Short mmCIF file of C-alpha atoms in Angstrom, two decimals:
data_model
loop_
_atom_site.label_atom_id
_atom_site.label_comp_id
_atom_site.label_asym_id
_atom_site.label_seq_id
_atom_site.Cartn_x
_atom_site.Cartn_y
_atom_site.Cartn_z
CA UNK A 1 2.44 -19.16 9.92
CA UNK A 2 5.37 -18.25 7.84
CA UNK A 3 5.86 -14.61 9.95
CA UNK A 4 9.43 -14.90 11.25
CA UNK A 5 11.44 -12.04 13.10
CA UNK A 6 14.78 -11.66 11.17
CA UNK A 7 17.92 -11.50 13.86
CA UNK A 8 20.88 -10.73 11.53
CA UNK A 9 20.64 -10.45 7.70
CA UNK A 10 18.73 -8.90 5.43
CA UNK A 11 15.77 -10.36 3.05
CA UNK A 12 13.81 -9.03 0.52
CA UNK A 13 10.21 -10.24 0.06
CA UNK A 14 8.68 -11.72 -3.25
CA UNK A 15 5.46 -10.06 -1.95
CA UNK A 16 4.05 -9.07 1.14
CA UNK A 17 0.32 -8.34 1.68
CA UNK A 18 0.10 -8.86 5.15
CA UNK A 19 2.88 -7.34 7.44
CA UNK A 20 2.95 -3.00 8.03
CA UNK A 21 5.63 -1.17 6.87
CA UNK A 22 6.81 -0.81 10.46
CA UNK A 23 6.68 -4.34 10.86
CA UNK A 24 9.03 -5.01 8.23
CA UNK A 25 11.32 -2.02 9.43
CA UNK A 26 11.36 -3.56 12.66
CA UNK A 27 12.50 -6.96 11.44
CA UNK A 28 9.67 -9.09 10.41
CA UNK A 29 9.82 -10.92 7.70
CA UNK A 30 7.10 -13.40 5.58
CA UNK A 31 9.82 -16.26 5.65
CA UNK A 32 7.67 -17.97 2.47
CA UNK A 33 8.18 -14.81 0.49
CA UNK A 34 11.83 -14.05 1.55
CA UNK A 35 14.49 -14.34 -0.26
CA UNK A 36 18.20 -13.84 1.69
CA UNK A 37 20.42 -10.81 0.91
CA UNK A 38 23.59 -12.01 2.93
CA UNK A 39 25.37 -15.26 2.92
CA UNK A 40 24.33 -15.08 6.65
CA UNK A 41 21.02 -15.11 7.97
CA UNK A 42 18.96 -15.79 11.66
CA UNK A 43 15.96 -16.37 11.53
CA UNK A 44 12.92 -16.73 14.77
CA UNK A 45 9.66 -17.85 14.49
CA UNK A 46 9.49 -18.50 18.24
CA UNK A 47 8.91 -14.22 18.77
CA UNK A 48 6.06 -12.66 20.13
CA UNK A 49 3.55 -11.58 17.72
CA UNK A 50 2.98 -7.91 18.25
CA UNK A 51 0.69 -6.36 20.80
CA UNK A 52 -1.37 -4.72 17.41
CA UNK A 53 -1.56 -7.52 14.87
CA UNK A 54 -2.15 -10.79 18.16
CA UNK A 55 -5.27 -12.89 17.37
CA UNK A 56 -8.24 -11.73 18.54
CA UNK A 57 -11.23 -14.34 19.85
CA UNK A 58 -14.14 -14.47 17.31
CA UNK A 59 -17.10 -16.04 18.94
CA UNK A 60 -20.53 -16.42 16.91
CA UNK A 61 -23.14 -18.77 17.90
CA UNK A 62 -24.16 -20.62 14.41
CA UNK A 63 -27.35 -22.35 14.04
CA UNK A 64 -27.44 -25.11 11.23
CA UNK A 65 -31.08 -25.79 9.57
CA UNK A 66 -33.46 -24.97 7.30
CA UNK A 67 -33.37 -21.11 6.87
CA UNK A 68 -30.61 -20.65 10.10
CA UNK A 69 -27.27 -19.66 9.27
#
């Protein structure tokens, strides 16, 4: 994933279809899409997703065969 938390700087995405507006207020950042504003910036991709937007387990049984899908 290229979803980074930005630490000190500023960026300004290319495009971002993905993250909320909050999330980007609150400092995340699509690090493939950003471009630095500053001649200084920290970057983490070791933070905790948040709560809202964590993977969620999608289990489905899938039969493979004539007519099963």
């Amino acid at each position: 994933t290229c979803r980074c938390k930005v630490s000190h700087g500023r960026v300004s995405m290319q495009s971002n279809q993905v993250l909320t507006a909050e999330e980007v207020a609150s400092g995340w950042a699509l690090a493939c899409q950003a471009e630095p504003l500053d001649s200084t910036l920290h970057v983490s991709f070791d933070e905790p997703v948040p709560a809202a937007r964590a993977p969620t387990a999608v289990i489905r049984s899938v039969a493979w065969g004539k007519n099963k899908v």
